[in-house]
Amino acid sequence: MASTVKLLFCFLLMISFLSLFPFSSSAKQHPLDPLTPAEFNLVKIIVKRAYRLVPHNITFQYVGLDEPEKQAVFLWQSNPARIPHRRARVVTRLNKQTHDIIVDISTRSVFSDKIYQGNGFPLLTVEEQEAATELVLGYGPFKASMKKRGLNISDVVCSTSTVGWFGEKKSKRVLKIPCFYTEGTVNMYLRPIEGITIVVDLDEIKISEYHDREIAPIPKPEPTEYRLSHMKPPFGPRMNNAATVTANGPGFTLDGHTIKWANWNLHVGFDARIGTVISMASIYDLEKHKYRRVMYRGYISELFVPYMDPSEGWYYSTYFDNGEFGLGLSAVPLEPLNDCPANAVFMDGYYAGQDGSPLKSRNAICIFERHSGDIMWRHTEAEMPGHVREVRPEVSLVVRMVATVGNYDYILDWEFKPSGSIKMGMEKLRLESGKIPESRPSKMWQIGRTCNVGLTGVLEVKPVTYTNVDQIKEDAHGTLVAENTIGVFHDHFLNYYLDLDIDGDANSFVKTNLVTKRNTEAKTPRKSYWTVERETAKTEFDARIVLDSKPVEFSLVNPNKKTKLGNNVGYRLVPGFAASPLLTADDYPQIRAAFTNYNVWVTPYNKSEKWAAGDHVDQSRGDDDLLTWTNRNRAIENKDIVLWYTMGFHHVTCQEDFPVMPTLRAGFELRPTNFFEYNPVLKVIPPKHVTWPNCTAKP
């Protein structure tokens, strides 16, 4: 009886404690706003309350907004009094099982709780990765291996690597631990310690396997320096100073997470797994005097990086950066004047730690106007007296985030233009051991750079005995980029989730083929011309596209809306640099990364289909992903549809990539096509030209 009274008292105390938290939903809160710190705390309490009688610790692997149904959001937009329920999606580990939980924040209760029975494990937490590396550094046999190699354990830094899936019937939740030697350099990834296999069991929190297979050479530290303060003459050319300055402050307004800029209105969110989320992007039409819908939701769904060395120490290096490590979890604070220009506004992000408590990602996102130095449009009437000339400079809005995943930084940009175009892009920059690099000179800021995908950073390298290519007699799986150093070949594939609602949610996917025709008219000497033949995709199979050299354009149109001239309103996909996978279809990493099989996919909107590689990606088996969903071959014509776009790079390494590679860039664009009645930036008023005295920007 006493125990029952005690439980009842604890329950009433918990209810009383919950009442201290303010009701999270309000008329001012956008339904797609990311969870607030108070909501993270509330979710933590609700989940722990549900498992209060369970004697084992529960870990929070992922906590994020469980977005409302689309129609509920649009109803709220038209009537803010109709507030959708605030819910959170929570993935936990408990008793070596994965729980998928939906918490209703509005009612402060668990809405649903399902034990995941499928293959694969959830997102890794930062805390369990740190615990795994600490285990290794304090492990006796590992210390002995370092002593045998003559290495100082205080100069050893370890990281974490997922193990993938290679046909095992049963999988344990484990990590492999690669280690590096930092004596003489901060560029630790160029000094790997090879020949040791270390496996850590995350459920048991112990080292489950340890093999010291061989002693491999460690590349020298001397040629790896990249910090300006540590370099010696002669130096390269000095870049002239440049600055981005706006006379009247930001040209946009930020109300919570909603941005209004020029003719755009959009919502910016943050998520532990996918980082930046763009929602409800609409553009104002001067002709129609209203905002028109373009994109309901957009984000990077997955980032796949497989390495091309099948040897014992490398074969498992096939990373899914979103589903295994989390782009949002990997977000780093952006540095004013270096990561973002002087006119940028910063936004913090929040995510749940392993215990469910909210953690702040400071300055996770920056928003700024880009004065690129490019031309929006121009024309000179050279044949007219006085030479009539009109020109408008290109100004755009950029939303940027940087995620450090292992030895690379991904600089992720979304760029919005007054013309209605949306450009998706990324740069990749290497940071030293996950730390913020030394500040670059604040006087120098690059302007005029387009928004695209760029690759730079430090290679993943393999130590070898070779000092000259003439010594290599077998496939080295990479290029000799320095003495004793092979830069291993690899790929980068990014998949974008683009829920486009072009002037409404009933859209169709159209392929416009450019075909050559013979001229059958006898009246002129022309022998040929080209024209277009359009195909509307009926089902998902029709919309699976591998980009090649064929002249074809792709667009999403609203077949229910037409311009005054009778054209279907639409948006065109303008592909950039694209690549297709070169692994065989039966190779295990390719089975898991089947979203790379095609560059373009189209699916009917389904709230549960969010991530191209599936829900639980660590050691997944390719049985719940974009390929599986589209194999149903569902109807997609005149439906609420989602465009998935996969872009990629095959990286054939070279000496210029060492020790830090110059940036390789590419990108893609969504561009209005018969969406407007005429050029939407025809009446744009150019900015005033302001003359500034010479000055030095202070850091």
XYZ file of C-alpha atoms in Angstrom:
699
model
C 0.000 0.000 0.000
C 2.836 2.360 0.910
C 4.520 1.761 -2.456
C 1.256 2.536 -4.286
C 0.866 5.800 -2.388
C 4.481 6.645 -3.136
C 3.967 6.036 -6.897
C 0.790 8.135 -6.876
C 2.627 10.947 -5.096
C 5.456 10.831 -7.668
C 2.937 10.887 -10.522
C 1.132 13.916 -9.094
C 4.477 15.617 -8.533
C 5.428 15.000 -12.163
C 2.102 16.452 -13.391
C 2.683 19.496 -11.219
C 6.194 19.873 -12.641
C 4.895 19.650 -16.217
C 2.526 22.510 -15.522
C 5.546 24.768 -15.036
C 6.248 24.528 -18.755
C 4.349 26.991 -20.933
C 1.947 25.599 -23.489
C 4.158 25.409 -26.572
C 1.665 26.029 -29.364
C 0.521 29.585 -29.896
C -0.967 31.727 -32.603
C 2.465 33.277 -33.137
C 4.316 29.986 -33.471
C 4.625 28.625 -36.980
C 3.514 24.962 -37.229
C 6.831 24.102 -38.925
C 9.053 25.866 -36.387
C 11.711 23.514 -35.001
C 11.296 22.412 -31.393
C 12.176 25.008 -28.774
C 14.409 24.284 -25.744
C 11.297 24.219 -23.548
C 9.687 21.683 -25.881
C 12.795 19.483 -25.868
C 12.684 19.466 -22.071
C 8.967 18.700 -22.090
C 9.451 15.819 -24.552
C 12.241 14.432 -22.377
C 10.005 14.462 -19.296
C 7.041 12.891 -21.115
C 9.158 10.040 -22.505
C 10.948 9.364 -19.228
C 7.627 9.434 -17.421
C 6.346 6.747 -19.796
C 9.331 4.539 -18.859
C 9.616 5.507 -15.194
C 9.238 1.876 -14.037
C 11.895 0.576 -16.428
C 15.174 -0.008 -14.537
C 17.436 0.634 -17.554
C 18.691 3.921 -18.933
C 16.955 5.257 -22.010
C 18.990 7.147 -24.624
C 17.618 9.712 -27.046
C 19.085 9.053 -30.502
C 16.958 11.629 -32.341
C 14.336 14.207 -31.400
C 12.739 16.448 -34.003
C 9.513 18.009 -35.121
C 6.880 15.564 -36.314
C 5.557 17.893 -38.959
C 1.773 18.309 -39.173
C -0.163 17.117 -42.194
C 0.164 19.545 -45.080
C -3.509 20.412 -45.238
C -3.482 21.288 -41.540
C -0.631 23.727 -42.166
C -2.463 25.368 -45.060
C -5.633 25.632 -42.957
C -3.585 27.374 -40.265
C -2.146 29.694 -42.905
C -5.625 30.822 -43.899
C -6.919 30.803 -40.325
C -4.215 31.145 -37.608
C -6.750 30.196 -34.953
C -6.711 26.619 -36.290
C -3.408 25.566 -34.726
C -2.227 22.040 -35.640
C -1.145 19.787 -32.798
C 2.552 20.172 -31.916
C 4.164 16.755 -32.005
C 7.716 15.483 -31.768
C 9.266 12.405 -33.288
C 11.549 10.656 -30.820
C 13.877 7.728 -31.519
C 15.255 6.041 -28.407
C 17.309 3.007 -27.461
C 16.056 0.956 -24.531
C 16.953 -2.635 -23.629
C 18.877 -2.939 -26.921
C 15.739 -2.064 -28.878
C 14.908 0.962 -31.018
C 11.660 2.745 -30.188
C 9.934 5.089 -32.642
C 7.839 7.398 -30.483
C 5.475 10.229 -31.323
C 4.981 12.666 -28.453
C 1.999 15.014 -28.556
C 3.326 18.225 -27.045
C -0.100 19.843 -27.154
C -1.624 17.170 -24.873
C 1.650 16.323 -23.111
C 1.339 12.627 -23.782
C 2.833 9.771 -25.803
C 0.733 9.549 -28.950
C 2.353 6.330 -30.209
C 5.256 4.042 -29.331
C 6.451 1.327 -31.688
C 9.427 -0.989 -31.310
C 11.321 -0.987 -34.578
C 11.542 -4.540 -35.925
C 13.369 -3.809 -39.177
C 17.021 -3.768 -40.113
C 19.393 -0.969 -39.231
C 20.038 1.255 -36.253
C 19.253 4.913 -35.532
C 21.356 8.050 -35.689
C 24.504 7.978 -33.570
C 24.773 10.420 -30.694
C 27.802 12.621 -30.145
C 28.120 11.340 -26.576
C 28.328 7.646 -27.477
C 30.944 8.361 -30.138
C 33.051 10.258 -27.610
C 32.671 7.423 -25.094
C 33.809 4.900 -27.710
C 37.031 6.801 -28.502
C 37.784 7.265 -24.792
C 37.504 3.503 -24.308
C 40.178 2.938 -26.930
C 42.658 5.510 -25.629
C 42.518 3.893 -22.184
C 42.638 0.299 -23.461
C 45.740 -1.648 -22.412
C 46.325 -3.618 -25.657
C 45.989 -0.401 -27.685
C 48.572 1.338 -25.496
C 50.866 -1.643 -26.039
C 50.374 -1.378 -29.821
C 51.344 2.291 -29.722
C 54.431 1.508 -27.647
C 55.413 -1.242 -30.106
C 55.251 1.348 -32.904
C 57.239 3.893 -30.935
C 54.293 6.311 -30.816
C 53.468 8.629 -27.949
C 49.899 7.889 -26.793
C 49.417 11.576 -25.916
C 49.774 12.421 -29.635
C 47.139 9.885 -30.721
C 43.631 11.059 -31.672
C 40.838 8.602 -32.477
C 37.642 9.017 -34.448
C 34.632 6.803 -35.221
C 33.588 4.909 -38.338
C 30.396 3.047 -39.054
C 30.839 -0.566 -40.147
C 28.210 -0.797 -42.901
C 26.457 -4.037 -43.785
C 28.026 -6.833 -45.828
C 25.508 -9.656 -45.826
C 25.449 -10.479 -42.123
C 22.299 -12.227 -40.938
C 22.437 -10.521 -37.567
C 23.988 -7.175 -36.732
C 25.155 -5.682 -33.484
C 25.271 -1.978 -32.847
C 29.013 -1.378 -33.154
C 31.551 1.153 -34.396
C 35.079 0.809 -35.706
C 37.647 3.225 -34.341
C 40.353 4.618 -36.659
C 43.210 6.481 -34.991
C 45.708 9.105 -36.158
C 49.050 10.489 -35.076
C 49.333 14.240 -34.538
C 53.018 14.645 -33.681
C 54.323 17.513 -35.814
C 51.006 18.440 -37.455
C 47.401 19.360 -36.743
C 46.452 17.772 -40.080
C 45.821 14.472 -38.327
C 43.893 12.763 -41.132
C 47.050 12.697 -43.255
C 48.828 10.569 -40.619
C 46.591 7.509 -40.118
C 47.716 4.632 -37.902
C 46.931 1.563 -40.024
C 47.022 -2.162 -39.307
C 44.775 -2.160 -36.233
C 41.110 -3.168 -36.081
C 39.142 -1.880 -33.089
C 35.428 -2.585 -32.668
C 33.339 -1.021 -29.889
C 29.945 -2.460 -28.899
C 27.721 0.557 -28.225
C 25.021 -1.377 -26.370
C 27.523 -3.046 -24.031
C 29.867 -0.029 -23.980
C 32.945 -2.189 -24.354
C 35.640 -3.102 -26.868
C 34.366 -6.292 -28.478
C 37.177 -6.887 -31.001
C 40.820 -5.897 -31.141
C 43.331 -7.027 -33.757
C 46.836 -5.647 -34.275
C 47.354 -7.058 -37.767
C 50.486 -5.326 -38.985
C 52.723 -2.313 -38.571
C 52.243 0.078 -41.479
C 54.305 3.184 -42.201
C 52.982 6.563 -41.046
C 53.373 9.424 -43.571
C 55.698 12.250 -42.570
C 54.181 15.406 -41.030
C 56.344 17.934 -42.874
C 54.334 18.577 -46.076
C 50.909 18.613 -44.424
C 50.772 22.126 -42.956
C 48.035 24.470 -44.227
C 47.807 27.161 -41.508
C 49.050 30.496 -42.805
C 50.606 31.389 -39.452
C 52.826 28.282 -39.609
C 53.971 28.566 -43.229
C 57.322 29.878 -44.398
C 58.235 31.976 -47.466
C 57.967 32.077 -50.395
C 54.225 32.843 -50.290
C 51.668 32.864 -53.078
C 49.953 35.969 -54.493
C 48.211 38.362 -52.115
C 44.478 38.699 -52.707
C 43.047 42.227 -52.710
C 40.704 43.139 -49.888
C 36.990 43.146 -50.602
C 33.904 43.839 -48.515
C 30.166 43.435 -48.671
C 28.434 46.445 -47.115
C 24.778 47.440 -47.039
C 23.932 51.035 -46.235
C 20.528 50.385 -44.630
C 21.085 47.061 -42.868
C 19.648 43.713 -44.015
C 17.263 43.845 -46.938
C 15.129 41.144 -45.363
C 13.034 40.737 -42.233
C 13.267 37.738 -39.928
C 10.180 37.080 -37.798
C 10.920 33.975 -35.756
C 11.871 31.516 -38.500
C 10.019 33.271 -41.320
C 11.977 35.369 -43.804
C 10.570 38.047 -46.074
C 12.966 39.313 -48.715
C 12.334 41.065 -52.026
C 9.450 39.057 -53.518
C 10.105 35.879 -51.470
C 8.489 34.566 -48.293
C 9.940 31.409 -46.756
C 10.479 29.522 -43.507
C 13.864 28.285 -42.234
C 14.138 25.403 -39.781
C 16.843 23.262 -38.214
C 16.926 19.496 -37.661
C 19.496 17.242 -35.993
C 19.578 14.813 -38.915
C 19.257 16.984 -42.020
C 20.345 20.422 -40.830
C 18.719 23.324 -42.674
C 15.095 22.861 -43.741
C 13.414 25.320 -46.133
C 9.615 25.349 -45.970
C 6.656 27.135 -47.545
C 8.696 29.148 -50.039
C 6.369 31.363 -52.048
C 6.980 34.279 -54.394
C 4.954 37.440 -54.935
C 3.466 37.910 -58.403
C 3.061 41.576 -59.358
C 0.578 40.669 -62.079
C -1.677 38.625 -59.792
C -1.083 40.708 -56.639
C -0.488 37.681 -54.418
C 2.082 35.185 -53.180
C 2.187 31.942 -55.144
C 3.397 28.614 -53.782
C 6.669 27.157 -55.104
C 8.182 24.741 -52.559
C 6.501 23.310 -49.489
C 9.595 21.631 -48.019
C 13.195 21.125 -49.094
C 16.355 19.694 -47.516
C 19.317 17.394 -48.121
C 17.888 13.948 -47.504
C 21.141 11.959 -47.547
C 24.864 12.294 -48.257
C 26.684 9.083 -49.268
C 30.489 8.839 -49.414
C 31.866 5.400 -50.419
C 35.621 4.823 -50.674
C 37.041 2.587 -53.380
C 39.570 0.475 -51.454
C 38.214 -3.057 -50.817
C 41.082 -4.080 -48.483
C 40.646 -5.192 -44.874
C 41.222 -1.801 -43.317
C 39.079 0.125 -45.798
C 36.234 -1.884 -47.330
C 33.653 -0.732 -44.768
C 34.380 2.990 -45.395
C 31.003 3.787 -46.951
C 29.507 6.657 -45.004
C 25.926 7.951 -44.840
C 26.566 11.328 -43.268
C 22.919 12.249 -42.610
C 21.494 8.968 -41.381
C 24.537 7.846 -39.394
C 26.106 11.049 -38.054
C 23.539 13.830 -38.662
C 24.232 17.056 -40.555
C 22.471 19.065 -37.857
C 24.358 17.307 -35.058
C 27.532 18.157 -36.973
C 26.715 21.863 -37.447
C 29.495 24.208 -36.301
C 29.255 27.872 -35.247
C 29.602 30.163 -38.241
C 32.255 32.864 -37.966
C 31.172 36.414 -38.860
C 33.202 37.917 -41.719
C 34.791 34.544 -42.528
C 31.992 32.004 -42.930
C 29.405 34.710 -43.600
C 29.710 38.346 -44.768
C 29.270 41.486 -42.691
C 25.600 41.829 -43.645
C 24.628 38.367 -42.342
C 22.059 37.621 -39.640
C 22.613 34.488 -37.554
C 20.212 31.869 -36.225
C 20.841 29.286 -33.491
C 19.791 25.667 -33.807
C 18.745 23.234 -31.079
C 18.873 19.460 -30.810
C 18.534 16.842 -28.078
C 21.545 15.409 -26.308
C 21.725 11.728 -25.463
C 19.808 12.327 -22.227
C 17.103 14.295 -24.079
C 18.157 17.716 -22.809
C 18.306 20.559 -25.356
C 21.710 21.575 -26.662
C 22.355 24.794 -28.561
C 24.166 24.891 -31.891
C 25.265 28.518 -31.773
C 25.137 30.498 -35.028
C 24.169 27.325 -36.878
C 22.628 29.206 -39.822
C 23.385 32.563 -41.394
C 21.183 34.523 -43.776
C 22.494 37.279 -46.002
C 22.055 39.182 -49.231
C 24.670 38.337 -51.824
C 25.804 41.170 -54.105
C 27.522 38.862 -56.529
C 28.771 41.272 -59.155
C 26.748 39.291 -61.700
C 24.083 40.746 -63.975
C 20.395 40.002 -63.415
C 19.458 41.232 -66.889
C 20.627 43.841 -69.361
C 20.191 45.090 -72.894
C 21.743 47.790 -75.073
C 19.933 49.049 -78.164
C 23.093 49.660 -80.168
C 21.183 50.654 -83.299
C 19.079 53.303 -81.530
C 20.222 56.939 -81.240
C 21.692 57.547 -77.803
C 22.363 53.845 -77.284
C 19.589 52.944 -74.844
C 21.041 50.741 -72.116
C 19.308 49.098 -69.155
C 21.060 46.804 -66.675
C 20.137 45.340 -63.292
C 22.717 43.850 -60.914
C 22.144 40.389 -59.480
C 21.267 40.348 -55.785
C 20.123 37.167 -54.070
C 19.294 35.799 -50.624
C 21.467 33.015 -49.195
C 20.697 30.675 -46.300
C 23.889 28.873 -45.201
C 24.914 26.155 -42.758
C 28.259 24.412 -42.174
C 28.417 20.806 -40.957
C 31.692 19.193 -39.895
C 31.487 15.443 -40.462
C 34.822 13.816 -39.686
C 37.591 15.408 -41.732
C 35.319 17.465 -43.997
C 33.175 20.547 -43.692
C 30.100 20.804 -45.863
C 29.048 24.379 -46.558
C 25.387 24.080 -47.472
C 23.727 26.959 -49.324
C 20.203 27.707 -50.482
C 20.039 30.736 -52.776
C 16.843 32.556 -53.745
C 16.725 35.005 -56.637
C 14.122 37.700 -57.424
C 13.625 36.015 -60.800
C 12.039 33.069 -58.972
C 15.043 30.738 -59.268
C 16.205 28.605 -56.354
C 19.774 27.345 -56.442
C 20.908 24.501 -54.202
C 24.544 24.252 -53.311
C 27.323 23.159 -51.037
C 31.016 23.661 -50.583
C 33.187 21.191 -48.764
C 36.008 22.423 -46.565
C 38.239 20.443 -44.267
C 38.598 21.421 -40.609
C 41.368 20.272 -38.305
C 40.152 17.478 -36.049
C 36.649 18.930 -35.837
C 37.847 22.284 -34.485
C 37.207 25.760 -35.799
C 40.222 26.790 -37.901
C 42.320 29.808 -37.122
C 40.583 32.968 -38.266
C 41.355 34.103 -41.758
C 42.063 37.823 -42.228
C 38.798 39.663 -41.607
C 39.692 42.234 -44.270
C 39.262 39.696 -47.027
C 35.787 38.521 -48.013
C 35.062 36.832 -51.300
C 32.162 38.279 -53.277
C 30.806 37.234 -56.619
C 30.810 33.505 -55.831
C 27.839 31.586 -57.156
C 25.829 29.173 -55.071
C 26.792 25.660 -56.066
C 28.332 22.434 -54.838
C 32.027 22.710 -54.131
C 34.459 20.072 -52.939
C 37.628 20.957 -51.068
C 39.433 19.728 -47.979
C 41.871 17.012 -46.972
C 41.827 13.595 -48.585
C 41.280 10.327 -46.776
C 44.690 8.751 -47.280
C 46.304 5.344 -46.954
C 49.936 4.975 -45.866
C 52.147 2.938 -48.225
C 55.830 2.196 -48.733
C 55.882 3.797 -52.195
C 57.712 7.035 -52.841
C 57.346 6.951 -56.655
C 54.648 5.655 -58.990
C 57.204 3.426 -60.726
C 57.219 1.261 -57.593
C 53.478 0.519 -57.806
C 52.803 -2.826 -59.481
C 49.211 -3.454 -58.341
C 45.972 -1.490 -58.075
C 46.638 1.068 -55.344
C 42.968 2.201 -55.266
C 44.096 5.808 -55.441
C 46.820 8.206 -56.512
C 50.233 8.661 -54.926
C 49.804 12.275 -53.786
C 52.881 12.468 -51.547
C 55.637 10.142 -50.394
C 54.118 7.120 -48.583
C 50.622 8.565 -49.138
C 47.817 7.281 -51.378
C 44.773 9.518 -51.798
C 42.017 6.914 -52.022
C 39.428 7.213 -54.823
C 35.891 7.882 -53.600
C 32.458 9.308 -54.461
C 30.169 11.971 -53.021
C 26.418 11.653 -53.637
C 23.871 14.146 -52.298
C 20.142 13.530 -52.470
C 17.786 16.520 -52.208
C 14.179 16.162 -51.069
C 12.134 18.806 -52.921
C 8.423 18.885 -52.194
C 7.454 21.374 -54.881
C 3.906 22.715 -54.897
C 3.876 24.724 -58.118
C 0.955 27.115 -57.684
C -0.834 24.352 -55.761
C -0.223 20.766 -54.719
C -1.579 19.002 -57.833
C 1.441 18.780 -60.137
C 2.815 16.602 -62.933
C 6.349 15.707 -64.022
C 7.090 16.468 -67.686
C 10.053 15.381 -69.803
C 10.678 17.695 -72.755
C 12.787 15.883 -75.339
C 14.670 17.916 -77.928
C 14.547 15.938 -81.170
C 16.105 16.497 -84.576
C 13.750 16.656 -87.549
C 14.440 16.589 -91.287
C 13.145 19.599 -93.139
C 10.606 18.299 -95.641
C 9.749 21.743 -96.953
C 11.089 22.099 -100.504
C 10.873 25.880 -100.381
C 14.101 26.442 -98.393
C 17.560 24.849 -98.500
C 17.553 23.974 -94.781
C 17.951 20.222 -94.219
C 17.125 19.945 -90.494
C 15.919 21.619 -87.338
C 15.071 20.589 -83.782
C 11.783 20.725 -81.938
C 10.340 19.409 -78.670
C 8.266 16.363 -77.800
C 6.765 16.291 -74.308
C 5.994 13.272 -72.152
C 4.055 13.436 -68.909
C 5.118 10.774 -66.399
C 2.153 8.641 -65.384
C 3.844 6.544 -62.684
C 7.002 6.472 -60.584
C 8.790 4.213 -63.076
C 8.296 6.854 -65.788
C 10.071 9.447 -63.637
C 13.226 7.476 -62.812
C 15.882 9.336 -64.788
C 19.604 8.776 -65.295
C 21.079 11.988 -66.660
C 23.151 11.506 -69.802
C 24.086 13.433 -72.921
C 20.602 13.316 -74.447
C 19.082 16.795 -74.892
C 16.109 16.768 -72.506
C 14.536 19.155 -70.010
C 12.566 18.264 -66.881
C 9.853 20.286 -65.246
C 7.077 20.128 -62.707
C 3.923 21.762 -64.023
C 0.505 22.452 -62.618
C -1.832 21.033 -65.280
C -4.730 22.857 -63.632
C -3.221 26.348 -63.963
C -2.356 28.128 -67.191
C -0.914 31.460 -68.180
C -3.035 33.907 -70.179
C -1.395 32.488 -73.288
C -2.408 28.944 -72.391
C 0.917 27.459 -71.188
C 0.913 25.268 -68.077
C 2.625 27.055 -65.201
C 5.740 25.251 -64.043
C 9.272 25.107 -62.711
C 12.184 23.578 -64.582
C 14.924 21.447 -63.071
C 18.249 22.695 -64.435
C 20.736 19.901 -63.620
C 24.337 20.656 -62.935
C 27.227 18.245 -62.700
C 25.811 14.764 -62.135
C 27.275 11.299 -61.689
C 25.922 7.764 -61.566
C 27.236 5.008 -59.288
C 30.013 2.791 -60.610
C 29.682 0.053 -57.978
C 27.968 -3.139 -59.089
C 24.280 -3.437 -58.265
C 24.905 -6.439 -55.966
C 27.599 -4.710 -53.897
C 26.366 -4.146 -50.358
C 27.073 -0.397 -50.147
C 25.201 0.106 -53.420
C 22.235 -1.914 -52.152
C 22.081 0.435 -49.168
C 22.525 3.554 -51.331
C 20.036 2.663 -54.065
C 18.853 6.284 -54.159
C 21.962 6.930 -56.282
C 20.724 4.550 -59.017
C 18.891 7.459 -60.645
C 19.518 11.193 -60.644
C 15.817 12.061 -60.721
C 12.959 10.378 -58.879
C 9.356 11.481 -58.366
C 7.055 10.054 -55.691
C 3.549 10.888 -54.515
C 3.728 12.883 -51.301
C 3.814 10.644 -48.244
C 4.622 12.169 -44.894
C 6.474 9.030 -43.758
C 8.819 9.007 -46.789
C 11.360 11.616 -45.717
C 14.849 10.172 -45.994
C 16.113 8.559 -49.196
C 18.178 5.864 -47.449
C 15.419 4.982 -44.992
C 14.631 5.769 -41.370
C 17.396 3.831 -39.602
C 20.488 3.897 -41.800
C 23.334 2.580 -39.641
C 23.878 -1.017 -40.948
C 20.678 -0.770 -43.019
C 20.039 -3.298 -45.780
C 18.250 -1.314 -48.475
C 14.795 -2.666 -47.676
C 13.110 0.615 -46.691
C 14.333 3.369 -48.975
C 13.563 5.411 -52.077
C 13.985 2.413 -54.385
C 11.625 0.297 -52.282
C 8.984 3.013 -52.200
C 9.079 3.672 -55.942
C 8.933 -0.034 -56.764
C 5.222 0.261 -55.983
C 5.031 2.290 -59.201
C 2.338 4.582 -57.842
C 0.474 7.130 -59.961
C 2.074 10.592 -59.992
C 0.177 12.528 -62.667
C -1.745 15.546 -61.390
C -0.911 14.580 -57.813
C 0.809 16.075 -54.807
C 4.323 14.900 -55.734
C 7.900 15.119 -54.440
C 10.995 15.532 -56.607
C 14.165 13.780 -55.405
C 17.384 14.897 -57.079
C 20.711 13.067 -56.679
C 23.904 14.782 -57.712
C 27.359 13.319 -57.354
C 31.099 13.468 -57.914
C 33.618 10.758 -58.735
C 36.818 11.944 -57.106
C 39.943 10.779 -58.912
C 42.584 12.133 -56.577
C 45.676 14.024 -57.794
C 48.721 15.736 -56.315
C 47.074 19.170 -56.401
C 44.582 17.805 -53.853
C 47.387 17.534 -51.290
C 47.594 18.651 -48.525
C 44.372 20.640 -49.040
C 42.544 20.426 -52.355
C 41.401 23.482 -54.350
C 37.631 23.709 -54.605
C 35.734 21.798 -57.264
C 32.237 23.233 -57.764
C 28.948 22.307 -59.378
C 25.245 22.764 -58.622
C 21.673 22.716 -59.870
C 18.745 25.086 -60.071
C 14.961 25.247 -60.016
C 13.858 27.905 -62.490
C 10.363 29.235 -63.267
C 9.105 28.169 -66.697
C 5.863 29.810 -67.852
C 5.145 30.448 -64.186
C 4.903 34.221 -64.725
C 3.213 36.156 -67.509
C 6.486 37.936 -68.327
C 9.959 38.589 -66.893
C 9.290 38.864 -63.124
C 12.313 41.133 -62.531
C 11.509 43.580 -65.322
C 10.492 46.250 -62.814
C 13.174 45.617 -60.199
C 14.628 48.868 -58.887
C 18.446 48.665 -58.797
C 20.225 49.480 -55.528
C 21.635 52.946 -55.053
C 25.343 53.259 -55.665
C 27.008 54.270 -52.431
C 30.576 55.586 -52.270
C 32.369 54.488 -49.121
C 35.646 55.981 -47.865
C 38.576 53.633 -47.561
C 38.359 51.848 -44.254
C 39.630 48.772 -42.485
C 37.091 46.313 -41.115
C 37.765 45.324 -37.536
C 37.661 41.602 -36.688
